[in-house]
Each structure stands twice: as structure tokens, then as C-alpha cells.
Short mmCIF file of C-alpha atoms and ligand atoms in Angstrom, two decimals:
data_model
loop_
_atom_site.label_atom_id
_atom_site.label_comp_id
_atom_site.label_asym_id
_atom_site.label_seq_id
_atom_site.Cartn_x
_atom_site.Cartn_y
_atom_site.Cartn_z
CA MET A 1 101.80 47.07 82.87
CA ALA A 2 105.11 48.64 83.91
CA PHE A 3 105.58 49.79 80.32
CA MET A 4 102.08 51.29 80.44
CA THR A 5 102.66 53.38 83.54
CA LYS A 6 106.19 54.28 82.62
CA TYR A 7 105.69 55.49 79.08
CA LEU A 8 102.13 55.44 77.81
CA LEU A 9 100.56 57.26 80.72
CA PRO A 10 102.92 60.26 80.58
CA ILE A 11 102.40 60.53 76.84
CA LEU A 12 98.65 60.42 77.33
CA VAL A 13 98.85 63.08 80.06
CA VAL A 14 100.92 65.38 77.85
CA SER A 15 98.53 64.93 74.94
CA LEU A 16 95.52 65.63 77.13
CA ALA A 17 97.24 68.65 78.68
CA TYR A 18 98.07 69.94 75.22
CA TYR A 19 94.49 69.43 74.06
CA TYR A 20 93.14 71.08 77.19
CA TYR A 21 95.39 74.12 76.97
CA SER A 22 94.97 74.67 73.25
CA ALA A 23 91.18 74.43 73.36
CA ASN A 24 90.93 77.89 74.97
CA GLU A 25 88.48 80.49 73.78
CA GLU A 26 89.60 83.79 72.31
CA PHE A 27 90.20 86.82 74.47
CA ARG A 28 87.77 89.72 74.10
CA PRO A 29 88.21 93.04 75.97
CA GLU A 30 84.49 92.89 76.90
CA MET A 31 85.38 90.02 79.20
CA LEU A 32 86.67 92.63 81.64
CA GLN A 33 83.88 95.16 81.18
CA GLY A 34 82.23 95.94 84.51
CA LYS A 35 84.47 93.45 86.33
CA LYS A 36 85.65 94.47 89.78
CA VAL A 37 89.41 94.13 90.00
CA ILE A 38 92.04 94.76 92.69
CA VAL A 39 95.63 95.41 91.58
CA THR A 40 98.37 95.57 94.23
CA GLY A 41 101.71 97.27 93.64
CA ALA A 42 99.94 99.51 91.13
CA SER A 43 101.70 102.85 91.75
CA LYS A 44 104.23 102.04 89.00
CA GLY A 45 105.64 99.29 86.80
CA ILE A 46 103.56 96.36 85.57
CA GLY A 47 100.88 96.95 88.21
CA ARG A 48 100.17 100.43 86.88
CA GLU A 49 100.08 99.19 83.28
CA MET A 50 97.62 96.45 84.23
CA ALA A 51 95.38 99.04 85.89
CA TYR A 52 95.46 101.12 82.67
CA HIS A 53 94.57 98.13 80.47
CA LEU A 54 91.71 97.22 82.82
CA ALA A 55 90.49 100.83 82.74
CA LYS A 56 90.46 100.84 78.93
CA MET A 57 88.39 97.65 79.03
CA GLY A 58 85.83 99.34 81.28
CA ALA A 59 86.56 97.50 84.54
CA HIS A 60 86.19 98.81 88.09
CA VAL A 61 89.67 99.09 89.60
CA ALA A 62 90.91 99.39 93.17
CA VAL A 63 94.66 99.92 93.42
CA THR A 64 97.11 99.93 96.30
CA ALA A 65 100.81 100.56 97.05
CA ARG A 66 102.61 102.76 99.60
CA SER A 67 102.96 105.90 97.50
CA GLU A 68 99.73 107.91 97.77
CA GLU A 69 100.96 110.40 95.17
CA GLY A 70 101.63 107.67 92.64
CA LEU A 71 98.25 106.04 93.25
CA GLN A 72 96.40 109.35 92.87
CA LYS A 73 97.88 109.78 89.38
CA VAL A 74 97.05 106.19 88.44
CA VAL A 75 93.43 106.61 89.54
CA SER A 76 92.89 109.85 87.58
CA ARG A 77 94.45 108.31 84.48
CA CYS A 78 92.25 105.22 84.88
CA LEU A 79 89.15 107.42 84.95
CA GLU A 80 90.33 109.24 81.79
CA LEU A 81 90.89 105.89 80.08
CA GLY A 82 87.32 104.76 80.76
CA ALA A 83 87.33 102.79 84.01
CA ALA A 84 83.84 102.05 85.35
CA SER A 85 85.24 103.32 88.65
CA ALA A 86 88.71 103.79 90.14
CA HIS A 87 89.78 103.95 93.78
CA TYR A 88 93.01 103.78 95.69
CA ILE A 89 93.91 102.92 99.27
CA ALA A 90 97.54 103.55 100.22
CA GLY A 91 99.43 101.43 102.74
CA THR A 92 102.27 99.00 103.20
CA MET A 93 101.93 95.24 102.78
CA GLU A 94 104.41 94.88 105.66
CA ASN A 95 101.30 95.52 107.76
CA LEU A 96 99.13 92.42 107.41
CA THR A 97 96.23 94.14 109.18
CA PHE A 98 96.30 96.74 106.45
CA ALA A 99 96.37 94.00 103.81
CA GLU A 100 93.25 92.38 105.23
CA GLN A 101 91.34 95.64 105.71
CA PHE A 102 92.31 96.85 102.25
CA VAL A 103 90.50 93.93 100.58
CA THR A 104 87.36 94.51 102.65
CA LYS A 105 87.34 98.24 101.89
CA ALA A 106 88.04 97.73 98.19
CA GLY A 107 85.19 95.22 98.05
CA GLU A 108 82.86 97.73 99.67
CA LEU A 109 83.94 100.50 97.28
CA MET A 110 83.34 98.35 94.19
CA GLY A 111 80.41 96.35 95.51
CA GLY A 112 82.18 92.98 95.21
CA LEU A 113 85.25 91.46 93.64
CA ASP A 114 85.87 89.44 90.47
CA MET A 115 89.65 89.40 90.28
CA LEU A 116 92.49 89.82 92.75
CA ILE A 117 95.79 90.65 91.04
CA LEU A 118 98.73 90.19 93.40
CA ASN A 119 101.73 92.04 92.02
CA HIS A 120 103.48 94.08 94.74
CA ILE A 121 106.98 93.18 95.76
CA THR A 122 109.46 94.71 98.14
CA ASN A 123 112.85 95.82 96.83
CA SER A 124 115.34 93.33 98.13
CA PRO A 125 119.02 94.12 97.62
CA LEU A 126 120.90 91.71 95.39
CA VAL A 127 123.74 90.97 97.84
CA PHE A 128 125.26 87.93 99.49
CA PHE A 129 123.43 86.62 102.53
CA HIS A 130 125.14 87.73 105.76
CA ASN A 131 123.07 86.31 108.58
CA ASP A 132 120.40 89.00 108.09
CA THR A 133 117.36 86.88 108.82
CA HIS A 134 115.22 89.94 109.44
CA ILE A 135 115.59 90.94 105.78
CA VAL A 136 114.48 87.46 104.72
CA ARG A 137 111.54 87.66 107.14
CA LYS A 138 110.47 91.08 105.85
CA THR A 139 110.74 89.90 102.26
CA MET A 140 108.68 86.79 103.04
CA GLU A 141 106.07 88.93 104.78
CA VAL A 142 105.66 91.40 101.93
CA ASN A 143 106.18 89.02 99.00
CA PHE A 144 104.48 85.95 100.38
CA LEU A 145 102.52 86.23 103.64
CA SER A 146 100.61 89.30 102.52
CA TYR A 147 99.58 87.35 99.38
CA VAL A 148 98.08 84.69 101.62
CA VAL A 149 96.30 87.26 103.82
CA LEU A 150 94.92 89.13 100.78
CA SER A 151 93.71 85.88 99.18
CA VAL A 152 92.01 84.65 102.33
CA ALA A 153 90.30 88.01 102.81
CA ALA A 154 89.13 88.01 99.19
CA LEU A 155 87.90 84.42 99.09
CA PRO A 156 84.29 84.99 100.24
CA MET A 157 83.79 87.66 97.55
CA LEU A 158 85.58 85.60 94.89
CA LYS A 159 83.45 82.56 95.67
CA GLN A 160 80.34 84.64 95.22
CA SER A 161 81.47 85.99 91.84
CA ASN A 162 83.23 82.80 90.70
CA GLY A 163 86.23 85.08 90.45
CA SER A 164 89.95 84.50 90.18
CA ILE A 165 93.32 85.19 91.78
CA VAL A 166 96.27 86.23 89.62
CA VAL A 167 99.84 86.11 90.91
CA ILE A 168 102.60 87.97 89.08
CA SER A 169 106.26 87.13 89.03
CA SER A 170 108.39 88.92 86.53
CA LEU A 171 111.69 90.36 85.51
CA ALA A 172 110.35 93.41 83.72
CA GLU A 173 111.71 96.92 83.38
CA THR A 174 111.99 98.04 86.99
CA ALA A 175 113.46 94.76 88.10
CA MET A 176 116.04 95.06 85.35
CA GLN A 177 116.99 98.53 86.47
CA ALA A 178 117.18 97.53 90.11
CA THR A 179 119.62 94.78 89.36
CA SER A 180 121.35 96.43 86.42
CA GLY A 181 124.91 95.29 85.99
CA ILE A 182 124.34 92.17 88.06
CA PHE A 183 121.59 90.39 86.20
CA ILE A 184 122.20 90.96 82.52
CA ALA A 185 119.10 90.71 80.38
CA GLU A 186 116.93 92.96 78.29
CA ALA A 187 113.77 94.24 79.95
CA ALA A 188 110.46 93.10 78.54
CA PRO A 189 108.13 95.99 77.57
CA LYS A 190 105.83 96.26 80.58
CA GLU A 191 102.79 97.53 78.64
CA ASP A 192 102.66 94.37 76.48
CA CYS A 193 103.53 92.19 79.40
CA ALA A 194 100.65 93.68 81.44
CA LEU A 195 98.20 93.04 78.59
CA GLU A 196 99.27 89.40 78.26
CA ILE A 197 98.69 88.92 81.98
CA ILE A 198 95.18 90.41 81.77
CA LYS A 199 94.35 88.21 78.76
CA GLY A 200 95.60 85.09 80.52
CA ALA A 201 93.64 86.03 83.64
CA ALA A 202 90.41 86.59 81.71
CA LEU A 203 90.81 83.19 80.04
CA ARG A 204 91.64 81.61 83.42
CA LYS A 205 94.91 80.22 82.15
CA GLU A 206 96.79 78.29 84.76
CA GLU A 207 100.09 79.89 83.79
CA VAL A 208 101.17 82.62 81.39
CA TYR A 209 104.79 83.23 80.37
CA TYR A 210 105.86 86.42 78.71
CA ASP A 211 109.26 86.60 77.11
CA LYS A 212 110.78 87.10 73.69
CA SER A 213 112.57 83.78 73.95
CA ILE A 214 110.41 80.71 73.28
CA TRP A 215 112.73 78.83 75.63
CA THR A 216 111.24 80.56 78.64
CA SER A 217 107.78 79.08 78.33
CA LEU A 218 109.16 75.78 77.13
CA LEU A 219 111.47 75.42 80.10
CA LEU A 220 109.27 76.96 82.79
CA GLY A 221 106.16 75.13 81.64
CA ASN A 222 108.12 71.90 81.44
CA PRO A 223 105.96 68.83 80.80
CA GLY A 224 108.00 66.78 83.26
CA ARG A 225 106.77 68.94 86.12
CA ARG A 226 103.18 68.72 84.88
CA ILE A 227 103.33 64.94 84.70
CA MET A 228 104.81 64.80 88.21
CA GLU A 229 102.05 67.09 89.50
CA PHE A 230 99.40 64.96 87.84
CA LEU A 231 100.81 61.73 89.23
CA ALA A 232 101.36 63.15 92.72
CA LEU A 233 97.86 64.64 92.93
CA ARG A 234 96.29 61.29 92.06
CA LYS A 235 97.47 60.01 95.43
CA TYR A 236 95.30 62.51 97.30
CA ASN A 237 91.69 61.90 98.18
CA PHE A 238 90.26 65.34 97.44
CA ASP A 239 86.70 64.52 98.49
CA LYS A 240 87.94 63.68 101.95
CA PHE A 241 90.20 66.73 101.97
CA ILE A 242 87.32 69.07 101.10
CA ASN A 243 84.86 67.44 103.52
CA ASN A 244 87.38 67.75 106.35
N1 NAP B 1 112.26 94.41 91.64
C1 NAP B 1 112.88 93.25 91.48
O1 NAP B 1 114.06 93.11 91.77
C2 NAP B 1 112.13 92.07 90.94
C3 NAP B 1 112.80 90.88 90.73
C4 NAP B 1 112.10 89.78 90.26
C5 NAP B 1 110.76 89.88 89.98
N2 NAP B 1 110.10 91.04 90.16
C6 NAP B 1 108.64 91.05 89.85
O2 NAP B 1 108.12 92.24 89.40
C7 NAP B 1 106.73 92.35 89.69
C8 NAP B 1 106.41 93.84 89.70
O3 NAP B 1 107.33 94.31 88.86
P1 NAP B 1 107.61 95.79 88.58
O4 NAP B 1 108.78 95.77 87.67
O5 NAP B 1 106.37 96.46 88.11
O6 NAP B 1 108.05 96.33 90.04
P2 NAP B 1 107.99 97.81 90.61
O7 NAP B 1 107.89 98.80 89.51
O8 NAP B 1 109.12 97.92 91.58
O9 NAP B 1 106.62 97.81 91.38
C9 NAP B 1 106.46 97.28 92.63
C10 NAP B 1 105.16 97.80 93.19
O10 NAP B 1 105.00 97.30 94.51
C11 NAP B 1 104.80 98.38 95.41
N3 NAP B 1 105.40 98.07 96.70
C12 NAP B 1 106.71 97.95 97.00
N4 NAP B 1 106.88 97.68 98.30
C13 NAP B 1 105.64 97.64 98.85
C14 NAP B 1 105.17 97.44 100.17
N5 NAP B 1 105.99 97.23 101.19
N6 NAP B 1 103.83 97.47 100.37
C15 NAP B 1 102.98 97.68 99.34
N7 NAP B 1 103.37 97.89 98.08
C16 NAP B 1 104.69 97.88 97.84
C17 NAP B 1 105.44 99.58 94.74
O11 NAP B 1 104.83 100.78 95.11
P3 NAP B 1 105.29 101.70 96.34
O12 NAP B 1 106.78 101.83 96.27
O13 NAP B 1 104.55 102.97 96.12
O14 NAP B 1 104.85 100.99 97.57
C18 NAP B 1 105.13 99.32 93.28
O15 NAP B 1 103.85 99.79 92.95
C19 NAP B 1 106.56 91.59 90.95
O16 NAP B 1 105.43 90.81 90.95
C20 NAP B 1 107.80 90.70 90.99
O17 NAP B 1 107.45 89.33 90.91
C21 NAP B 1 110.78 92.15 90.64
C1 NAG B 2 98.39 98.60 110.32
O1 NAG B 2 97.23 98.88 109.57
C2 NAG B 2 96.09 99.11 110.37
C3 NAG B 2 94.93 99.24 109.40
O2 NAG B 2 95.19 100.12 108.36
C4 NAG B 2 96.31 100.36 111.22
O3 NAG B 2 95.18 100.61 112.01
C5 NAG B 2 97.56 100.14 112.09
O4 NAG B 2 97.84 101.32 112.80
C6 NAG B 2 98.74 99.75 111.22
N1 NAG B 2 99.87 99.37 112.08
C7 NAG B 2 101.06 99.95 111.99
C8 NAG B 2 102.11 99.42 112.91
O5 NAG B 2 101.28 100.88 111.24
C1 NAG B 3 123.83 85.67 113.46
O1 NAG B 3 123.14 86.72 114.15
C2 NAG B 3 122.71 86.37 115.44
C3 NAG B 3 121.82 87.50 115.96
O2 NAG B 3 122.37 88.76 115.67
C4 NAG B 3 123.92 86.09 116.32
O3 NAG B 3 123.50 85.73 117.63
C5 NAG B 3 124.70 84.94 115.69
O4 NAG B 3 125.89 84.69 116.44
C6 NAG B 3 125.06 85.27 114.24
N1 NAG B 3 125.69 84.11 113.61
C7 NAG B 3 126.74 84.18 112.81
C8 NAG B 3 127.25 82.90 112.22
O5 NAG B 3 127.29 85.26 112.55
C1 NAG B 4 82.80 79.17 87.42
O1 NAG B 4 83.88 79.19 86.50
C2 NAG B 4 84.28 77.92 86.04
C3 NAG B 4 85.52 78.09 85.21
O2 NAG B 4 85.33 79.02 84.18
C4 NAG B 4 83.14 77.25 85.30
O3 NAG B 4 83.53 75.99 84.88
C5 NAG B 4 81.94 77.16 86.22
O4 NAG B 4 80.84 76.64 85.52
C6 NAG B 4 81.57 78.52 86.80
N1 NAG B 4 80.53 78.35 87.80
C7 NAG B 4 79.51 79.18 87.91
C8 NAG B 4 78.56 78.90 89.03
O5 NAG B 4 79.36 80.15 87.17
#
């Protein structure tokens, strides 16, 4: 029995996980046609590229960031590229009231919501920590708390549409420039990267890794973690959790 749980079960889990993840359907751009999508941090970088891909696929897009000028350009380009509709609302994610109201307004503008793409991130300096807790707090507010607020605000609409939430974490071009000389690595092309994210989102993939090195997905998607997750989650009574 000990042998069973120690070795056979993990092997079974990995095989099932492999089967489950490889049995995905093919991506088709029509999957995004007419879909109502929010992209945050879309005034530049990966966010902007995702908005352009979505526009080409005929989606409705609502973008946000602080720079109104940047957003205006993104919206007009989206319309040129074939977006079903394109809107922007400028504001800072440091303001959680703004975050909440943005989702409501975007939902009203598009008449619902199918996908919430959380991509904005504040520039945090790559320096040693010197007792500056307020910087940590601000970073947590913009990079984490606002994600929670946006998700909670979007949930009623996403439940109605059976929609999805996409969270981005990357080391693409801008990040490379910001940290240039400190973190040494080649930037991934953000156009391709943005497309891979959209494809993964449309197929409802749990995780998508984009990198030239095959080691990235192998190491980040490590089976050990998946097995641990599987085993840990078995200890929870989800029916009770949901009914509570
Ligand atoms: N930059 C880094 O050092 C770094 C490091 C690791 C990972 N990443 C990842 O990179 C992803 C985005 O990458 P990227 O290369 O496309 O970054 P980027 O070009 O710097 O884009 C960040 C976006 O977020 C917006 N933004 C910044 N601060 C904001 C605020 N306070 N409120 C609302 N919007 C704000 C920016 O627009 P405005 O300036 O107009 O507001 C911009 O549209 C993030 O999801 C992150 O996980 C970045
Ligand atoms: C935060 O955003 C809300 C809604 O957009 C706005 O009414 C309020 O004035 C903002 N607060 C600050 C401190 O800017
Ligand atoms: C850290 O900052 C706080 C508030 O400014 C200060 O009271 C505290 O003494 C500082 N601690 C250290 C170790 O510098
Ligand atoms: C919602 O999406 C999931 C995952 O694609 C699917 O299994 C489920 O049947 C969908 N539910 C409805 C009501 O469309």
C-alpha cells in the first residue's frame, strides 16, 4: 500500500495530467470573435500587443493604464485592425476605487465581459531593500491587490458569460530594458508572446509559458508541484467549502 501511494499514484497523476493537457482542441482566431475583453496595462508593452491581436480577431476591447495619450493611440489602432469595438478608461491601479469602477464601466460599454486580462504592473526599482515598506505596500497594491479587486468586480459578469481570468507575469522587452545590466537575458518578442497568451486563454489553459528555452516550461511547470497540489487538494472538502 505504501508502495502504491509513494510511487504508483504520482505516476498515475502525471500520466493523467499529461493526457488531460495534451487533449486540447486547436486554437482558432474565431474563438475571440465578438468576445468582450478587458486588458489592463495596455498603453504599451505586452498589454498593447494583446489588444492588437484581439482587435484583429474581431473582439470587443476595453483597455486601461494611466497614460491617456497612449490608450487613445491603442484604441484607434484597434479600430483600424478590426475590433468589434474599442474603448479606454485611464486611471491608476493604485486607486482601488478606480479599479472597481473601471470594470463596471467597461462592462457597461461592451455589454458584458468574457475575459479579464490582468497585465499591468508598477515599475519597481531593482535595488536592495532598505526598510522602505511603503514601496513594498505600493507594489503589492498595484501588482496584487488591484488584481483581486478587478477579479471580484468582474466575477458576476464572468459567471454569466462562463468567462475567464488571465494573469500575466513576464520578463519581456520592457522588463528587460528596465533592468538592463542587472538581469542579463534576451527579451522575448512581445508580439509573439502576446499571441501565445491569447491562444492559451482561448483554450482555457491553466498555465502558458513562453520562452525560447524549453527548460523554462519544464522547470516552471514542474510535475512535482502538480503532484503536491493534487495530493494537497484531496484533503479539502470542496462541497462543504462551496456550500459555506
Ligand atoms: N517591468 C518589470 O520590471 C517587470 C519585471 C517582471 C515581470 N514583468 C511583467 O511584465 C508584464 C507587462 O510587461 P510589459 O513588458 O508589457 O510592461 P510595460 O511595458 O512596463 O507595461 C506595463 C503597463 O502597466 C501600466 N501601468 C504601470 N503602472 C500602472 C499603474 N499604477 N496603474 C495602472 N497601470 C499601470 C503601464 O501603463 P502606464 O504607464 O500608462 O500606466 C503599461 O501599460 C507584467 O504583467 C509583469 O508581470 C515586468
Ligand atoms: C479614485 O478613483 C475614484 C473613481 O475613479 C475617484 O472618484 C477618486 O477621486 C480617486 N481617488 C483619488 C485619491 O484619486
Ligand atoms: C525603519 O523605518 C521606521 C519608520 O521610518 C523606523 O521607525 C525604524 O527605526 C526603521 N528601522 C530600521 C532598522 O532602520
Ligand atoms: C463553461 O466552460 C467550461 C469549460 O470550458 C465547460 O466545461 C462548461 O460546460 C461551460 N458551461 C456552460 C454553462 O457553458
